[in-house]
PDB file of C-alpha atoms in Angstrom:
ATOM      1  CA  MET Y  83       0.016   3.650   7.262  1.00 69.00           C
ATOM      2  CA  GLU Y  84      -0.165   0.915   4.658  1.00 76.00           C
ATOM      3  CA  LYS Y  85       2.903   2.253   2.851  1.00 77.00           C
ATOM      4  CA  ILE Y  86       4.913   2.405   6.074  1.00 84.00           C
ATOM      5  CA  ALA Y  87       3.960  -1.153   6.993  1.00 86.00           C
ATOM      6  CA  GLY Y  88       4.878  -2.301   3.489  1.00 81.00           C
ATOM      7  CA  ARG Y  89       8.281  -0.637   3.695  1.00 81.00           C
ATOM      8  CA  ILE Y  90       8.983  -2.124   7.116  1.00 87.00           C
ATOM      9  CA  PHE Y  91       8.009  -5.564   5.809  1.00 88.00           C
ATOM     10  CA  LEU Y  92      10.231  -5.086   2.767  1.00 85.00           C
ATOM     11  CA  ALA Y  93      13.201  -4.059   4.923  1.00 86.00           C
ATOM     12  CA  LEU Y  94      12.728  -7.096   7.166  1.00 89.00           C
ATOM     13  CA  MET Y  95      12.520  -9.371   4.141  1.00 88.00           C
ATOM     14  CA  ALA Y  96      15.716  -7.837   2.722  1.00 88.00           C
ATOM     15  CA  VAL Y  97      17.557  -8.441   6.008  1.00 88.00           C
ATOM     16  CA  ALA Y  98      16.211 -11.998   6.237  1.00 88.00           C
ATOM     17  CA  LEU Y  99      17.169 -12.827   2.649  1.00 88.00           C
ATOM     18  CA  GLY Y 100      20.619 -11.301   3.158  1.00 88.00           C
ATOM     19  CA  ALA Y 101      21.156 -13.352   6.331  1.00 87.00           C
ATOM     20  CA  LEU Y 102      19.933 -16.528   4.645  1.00 85.00           C
ATOM     21  CA  LEU Y 103      22.223 -16.102   1.657  1.00 86.00           C
ATOM     22  CA  PHE Y 104      25.137 -15.228   3.970  1.00 87.00           C
ATOM     23  CA  VAL Y 105      24.681 -18.452   5.938  1.00 86.00           C
ATOM     24  CA  VAL Y 106      24.288 -20.617   2.839  1.00 86.00           C
ATOM     25  CA  ALA Y 107      27.244 -19.008   1.024  1.00 86.00           C
ATOM     26  CA  TYR Y 108      29.458 -19.280   4.114  1.00 84.00           C
ATOM     27  CA  ALA Y 109      28.582 -22.972   4.519  1.00 85.00           C
ATOM     28  CA  ALA Y 110      29.080 -23.612   0.786  1.00 86.00           C
ATOM     29  CA  THR Y 111      32.473 -21.900   0.825  1.00 86.00           C
ATOM     30  CA  ASP Y 112      33.502 -23.908   3.891  1.00 82.00           C
ATOM     31  CA  TRP Y 113      32.367 -27.123   2.203  1.00 84.00           C
ATOM     32  CA  TYR Y 114      34.260 -26.218  -1.002  1.00 85.00           C
ATOM     33  CA  ARG Y 115      37.486 -25.337   0.845  1.00 82.00           C
ATOM     34  CA  THR Y 116      37.549 -28.097   3.485  1.00 84.00           C
ATOM     35  CA  GLY Y 117      35.298 -30.801   2.095  1.00 84.00           C
ATOM     36  CA  SER Y 118      33.400 -30.927   5.399  1.00 82.00           C
ATOM     37  CA  HIS Y 119      29.610 -30.734   5.376  1.00 80.00           C
ATOM     38  CA  PHE Y 120      29.478 -29.915   9.089  1.00 80.00           C
ATOM     39  CA  LEU Y 121      28.136 -26.374   8.557  1.00 79.00           C
ATOM     40  CA  PHE Y 122      25.428 -27.585   6.169  1.00 76.00           C
ATOM     41  CA  ASP Y 123      24.307 -30.076   8.803  1.00 79.00           C
ATOM     42  CA  SER Y 124      24.242 -27.338  11.441  1.00 80.00           C
ATOM     43  CA  ILE Y 125      22.174 -25.092   9.139  1.00 79.00           C
ATOM     44  CA  ASN Y 126      19.455 -27.743   9.099  1.00 78.00           C
ATOM     45  CA  ALA Y 127      19.368 -27.897  12.892  1.00 80.00           C
ATOM     46  CA  ASP Y 128      20.067 -24.262  13.831  1.00 82.00           C
ATOM     47  CA  PRO Y 129      21.672 -21.643  11.547  1.00 80.00           C
ATOM     48  CA  ARG Y 130      22.832 -19.370  14.382  1.00 81.00           C
ATOM     49  CA  PRO Y 131      26.174 -21.144  15.050  1.00 82.00           C
ATOM     50  CA  VAL Y 132      27.236 -20.339  11.476  1.00 82.00           C
ATOM     51  CA  PHE Y 133      27.271 -16.663  12.452  1.00 83.00           C
ATOM     52  CA  GLY Y 134      29.512 -17.610  15.384  1.00 83.00           C
ATOM     53  CA  TYR Y 135      31.977 -19.359  13.076  1.00 82.00           C
ATOM     54  CA  ALA Y 136      31.903 -16.368  10.728  1.00 84.00           C
ATOM     55  CA  TRP Y 137      32.561 -14.015  13.642  1.00 85.00           C
ATOM     56  CA  THR Y 138      35.518 -16.183  14.697  1.00 85.00           C
ATOM     57  CA  ASP Y 139      36.931 -16.020  11.158  1.00 84.00           C
ATOM     58  CA  LEU Y 140      36.469 -12.252  11.131  1.00 85.00           C
ATOM     59  CA  LYS Y 141      38.328 -11.792  14.432  1.00 87.00           C
ATOM     60  CA  ALA Y 142      41.123 -14.127  13.280  1.00 86.00           C
ATOM     61  CA  GLY Y 143      41.515 -12.233  10.003  1.00 83.00           C
ATOM     62  CA  ARG Y 144      40.537 -15.124   7.725  1.00 80.00           C
ATOM     63  CA  PHE Y 145      38.556 -13.316   5.055  1.00 83.00           C
ATOM     64  CA  ALA Y 146      38.552 -15.982   2.313  1.00 80.00           C
ATOM     65  CA  LYS Y 147      35.170 -17.478   3.251  1.00 80.00           C
ATOM     66  CA  LEU Y 148      33.752 -14.186   4.464  1.00 84.00           C
ATOM     67  CA  GLN Y 149      34.188 -12.340   1.190  1.00 85.00           C
ATOM     68  CA  TYR Y 150      31.974 -14.778  -0.720  1.00 84.00           C
ATOM     69  CA  ALA Y 151      29.423 -14.903   2.064  1.00 86.00           C
ATOM     70  CA  GLY Y 152      29.431 -11.096   2.293  1.00 86.00           C
ATOM     71  CA  ALA Y 153      28.883 -10.766  -1.454  1.00 87.00           C
ATOM     72  CA  ALA Y 154      25.965 -13.198  -1.286  1.00 87.00           C
ATOM     73  CA  ALA Y 155      24.515 -11.330   1.698  1.00 87.00           C
ATOM     74  CA  LEU Y 156      24.834  -8.008  -0.114  1.00 88.00           C
ATOM     75  CA  PHE Y 157      23.103  -9.487  -3.155  1.00 88.00           C
ATOM     76  CA  GLY Y 158      20.321 -10.892  -0.966  1.00 85.00           C
ATOM     77  CA  PHE Y 159      19.888  -7.567   0.814  1.00 88.00           C
ATOM     78  CA  VAL Y 160      19.940  -5.358  -2.287  1.00 89.00           C
ATOM     79  CA  LEU Y 161      17.762  -7.553  -4.524  1.00 85.00           C
ATOM     80  CA  PRO Y 162      14.403  -6.993  -2.727  1.00 82.00           C
ATOM     81  CA  LEU Y 163      15.144  -3.298  -2.310  1.00 83.00           C
ATOM     82  CA  ALA Y 164      15.957  -2.929  -6.016  1.00 85.00           C
ATOM     83  CA  VAL Y 165      12.824  -4.841  -7.000  1.00 82.00           C
ATOM     84  CA  ALA Y 166      10.711  -2.589  -4.790  1.00 78.00           C
ATOM     85  CA  PHE Y 167      12.377   0.545  -6.130  1.00 79.00           C
ATOM     86  CA  PHE Y 168      11.805  -0.363  -9.765  1.00 82.00           C
ATOM     87  CA  MET Y 169       8.366  -1.877  -9.237  1.00 77.00           C
ATOM     88  CA  ARG Y 170       5.578   0.152 -10.800  1.00 73.00           C
ATOM     89  CA  PRO Y 171       2.352   0.863  -8.955  1.00 71.00           C
ATOM     90  CA  PRO Y 172      -0.617  -1.230 -10.090  1.00 68.00           C
ATOM     91  CA  LYS Y 173      -2.662   0.348 -12.863  1.00 70.00           C
ATOM     92  CA  ARG Y 174      -5.937  -1.351 -11.966  1.00 72.00           C
ATOM     93  CA  ASN Y 175      -7.722  -3.041  -9.099  1.00 69.00           C
ATOM     94  CA  ASP Y 176      -6.784  -0.268  -6.710  1.00 69.00           C
ATOM     95  CA  ALA Y 177     -10.058   1.672  -6.498  1.00 75.00           C
ATOM     96  CA  LYS Y 178     -10.723   3.539  -3.260  1.00 79.00           C
ATOM     97  CA  PHE Y 179     -12.620   6.523  -1.936  1.00 81.00           C
ATOM     98  CA  MET Y 180     -10.719   9.776  -2.254  1.00 83.00           C
ATOM     99  CA  SER Y 181      -9.350  11.384   0.860  1.00 85.00           C
ATOM    100  CA  MET Y 182      -9.432  15.158   1.203  1.00 88.00           C
ATOM    101  CA  ALA Y 183      -5.752  15.243   0.220  1.00 90.00           C
ATOM    102  CA  ASP Y 184      -6.609  13.341  -2.987  1.00 88.00           C
ATOM    103  CA  VAL Y 185      -9.497  15.743  -3.663  1.00 88.00           C
ATOM    104  CA  ARG Y 186      -7.189  18.730  -3.193  1.00 89.00           C
ATOM    105  CA  ARG Y 187      -4.504  17.156  -5.394  1.00 89.00           C
ATOM    106  CA  ALA Y 188      -7.042  16.465  -8.170  1.00 86.00           C
ATOM    107  CA  GLY Y 189      -8.079  20.132  -8.169  1.00 86.00           C
ATOM    108  CA  LEU Y 190     -11.755  19.473  -7.441  1.00 87.00           C
ATOM    109  CA  LEU Y 191     -12.119  22.258  -4.839  1.00 89.00           C
ATOM    110  CA  LYS Y 192     -11.830  25.184  -7.276  1.00 87.00           C
ATOM    111  CA  PRO Y 193     -15.361  26.616  -7.796  1.00 87.00           C
ATOM    112  CA  ARG Y 194     -15.646  26.467 -11.569  1.00 84.00           C
ATOM    113  CA  GLY Y 195     -17.288  24.131 -14.040  1.00 81.00           C
ATOM    114  CA  ILE Y 196     -19.939  21.631 -12.961  1.00 80.00           C
ATOM    115  CA  PHE Y 197     -20.812  20.927  -9.331  1.00 80.00           C
ATOM    116  CA  ILE Y 198     -20.502  17.169  -8.798  1.00 81.00           C
ATOM    117  CA  GLY Y 199     -21.082  16.714  -5.063  1.00 81.00           C
ATOM    118  CA  ARG Y 200     -19.604  17.169  -1.618  1.00 83.00           C
ATOM    119  CA  ALA Y 201     -16.670  15.665   0.216  1.00 84.00           C
ATOM    120  CA  GLY Y 202     -16.174  15.557   3.945  1.00 82.00           C
ATOM    121  CA  GLY Y 203     -18.796  16.877   6.291  1.00 81.00           C
ATOM    122  CA  ARG Y 204     -21.029  14.620   8.319  1.00 82.00           C
ATOM    123  CA  LEU Y 205     -24.432  13.044   7.996  1.00 81.00           C
ATOM    124  CA  ALA Y 206     -26.967  14.640  10.346  1.00 85.00           C
ATOM    125  CA  ASN Y 207     -30.625  13.814  10.941  1.00 86.00           C
ATOM    126  CA  VAL Y 208     -32.717  16.954  10.398  1.00 86.00           C
ATOM    127  CA  PHE Y 209     -36.366  17.406  11.301  1.00 88.00           C
ATOM    128  CA  ALA Y 210     -38.262  16.923   8.038  1.00 86.00           C
ATOM    129  CA  PRO Y 211     -41.452  14.824   8.225  1.00 89.00           C
ATOM    130  CA  HIS Y 212     -41.775  12.656   5.130  1.00 86.00           C
ATOM    131  CA  ARG Y 213     -43.070   9.299   3.974  1.00 88.00           C
ATOM    132  CA  ASP Y 214     -40.390   6.696   3.334  1.00 85.00           C
ATOM    133  CA  ARG Y 215     -40.718   5.565  -0.298  1.00 84.00           C
ATOM    134  CA  ARG Y 216     -39.397   2.094   0.384  1.00 86.00           C
ATOM    135  CA  THR Y 217     -41.510   1.126   3.406  1.00 90.00           C
ATOM    136  CA  GLY Y 218     -44.329   3.677   3.220  1.00 89.00           C
ATOM    137  CA  LYS Y 219     -43.871   4.621   6.902  1.00 91.00           C
ATOM    138  CA  LEU Y 220     -44.018   8.182   8.139  1.00 91.00           C
ATOM    139  CA  ARG Y 221     -40.574   9.394   9.274  1.00 89.00           C
ATOM    140  CA  LEU Y 222     -39.865  12.547  11.268  1.00 90.00           C
ATOM    141  CA  THR Y 223     -36.196  12.952  10.411  1.00 89.00           C
ATOM    142  CA  ARG Y 224     -34.248  12.768   7.189  1.00 85.00           C
ATOM    143  CA  PRO Y 225     -30.476  12.293   6.846  1.00 83.00           C
ATOM    144  CA  LYS Y 226     -28.716  15.248   5.256  1.00 82.00           C
ATOM    145  CA  VAL Y 227     -25.061  16.074   4.663  1.00 79.00           C
ATOM    146  CA  ARG Y 228     -23.893  19.043   6.729  1.00 81.00           C
ATOM    147  CA  GLY Y 229     -20.665  20.867   6.073  1.00 82.00           C
ATOM    148  CA  GLY Y 230     -17.967  19.509   3.835  1.00 84.00           C
ATOM    149  CA  LYS Y 231     -16.470  20.975   0.712  1.00 88.00           C
ATOM    150  CA  LYS Y 232     -18.175  21.346  -2.651  1.00 88.00           C
ATOM    151  CA  LEU Y 233     -16.545  19.465  -5.495  1.00 86.00           C
ATOM    152  CA  TRP Y 234     -16.334  20.942  -8.972  1.00 86.00           C
ATOM    153  CA  ILE Y 235     -15.074  19.558 -12.248  1.00 85.00           C
ATOM    154  CA  ASP Y 236     -14.019  21.718 -15.147  1.00 82.00           C
ATOM    155  CA  GLY Y 237     -12.994  20.919 -18.680  1.00 72.00           C
ATOM    156  CA  ASP Y 238     -14.058  20.841 -22.296  1.00 68.00           C
ATOM    157  CA  ASP Y 239     -15.038  17.195 -22.337  1.00 66.00           C
ATOM    158  CA  VAL Y 240     -16.879  16.689 -19.060  1.00 72.00           C
ATOM    159  CA  GLY Y 241     -19.263  13.769 -18.960  1.00 71.00           C
ATOM    160  CA  GLY Y 242     -20.992  11.905 -16.223  1.00 71.00           C
ATOM    161  CA  PHE Y 243     -23.837   9.654 -15.295  1.00 75.00           C
ATOM    162  CA  VAL Y 244     -26.391   9.718 -12.534  1.00 77.00           C
ATOM    163  CA  ILE Y 245     -27.248   6.673 -10.447  1.00 80.00           C
ATOM    164  CA  GLY Y 246     -30.205   6.402  -8.119  1.00 81.00           C
ATOM    165  CA  PRO Y 247     -33.344   4.420  -7.346  1.00 83.00           C
ATOM    166  CA  PRO Y 248     -36.514   4.973  -9.397  1.00 85.00           C
ATOM    167  CA  ARG Y 249     -38.378   8.250  -8.783  1.00 80.00           C
ATOM    168  CA  SER Y 250     -35.558   9.749  -6.734  1.00 78.00           C
ATOM    169  CA  GLY Y 251     -35.258  12.959  -8.744  1.00 75.00           C
ATOM    170  CA  LYS Y 252     -32.379  12.082 -11.029  1.00 78.00           C
ATOM    171  CA  GLY Y 253     -33.764  14.017 -13.979  1.00 73.00           C
ATOM    172  CA  ALA Y 254     -35.204  16.924 -12.001  1.00 71.00           C
ATOM    173  CA  ALA Y 255     -32.039  17.529  -9.998  1.00 62.00           C
ATOM    174  CA  LEU Y 256     -29.623  17.443 -12.919  1.00 64.00           C
ATOM    175  CA  ILE Y 257     -29.375  20.761 -14.770  1.00 61.00           C
ATOM    176  CA  ILE Y 258     -26.974  21.157 -17.671  1.00 59.00           C
ATOM    177  CA  PRO Y 259     -26.542  24.746 -18.882  1.00 58.00           C
ATOM    178  CA  ASN Y 260     -25.945  25.443 -22.590  1.00 49.00           C
TER     179      ASN Y 260
END
């Protein structure tokens, strides 16, 4: 959705820049040919009449001013599109949680190597009386992940780290076979 909105915004900006450069180039050409700054004054108030004058020139077959304005409009329209086409995606500051499509694309669903966790599924409260370590209160339910897909990572140089609060079973739960 974000990509589509970005492309729509880019297309609107290309049209706006093309229209702006068309109006300015048409007024500049008119000023150069006639010496009148009437169109520049009308741009400050309202740029829409300039399109009317350009349309009148087009219907009358006077293409001298229109060719320069058209070239400027084409340049203004193509420039943002070319910049967007040749722009590289950012290499950092774009961290996000993986979607299932990203997980599939990364090849983490193939059951080989080291099990690293689950993706998808839902968090469900299951009946399991226990004492909450943080508050010391007795709880009757415990959240547990149900469903989802197991994620595996395979390779010669697989490394990782485990993060968790103290006494949460980080060392007991992590088994590394030889």
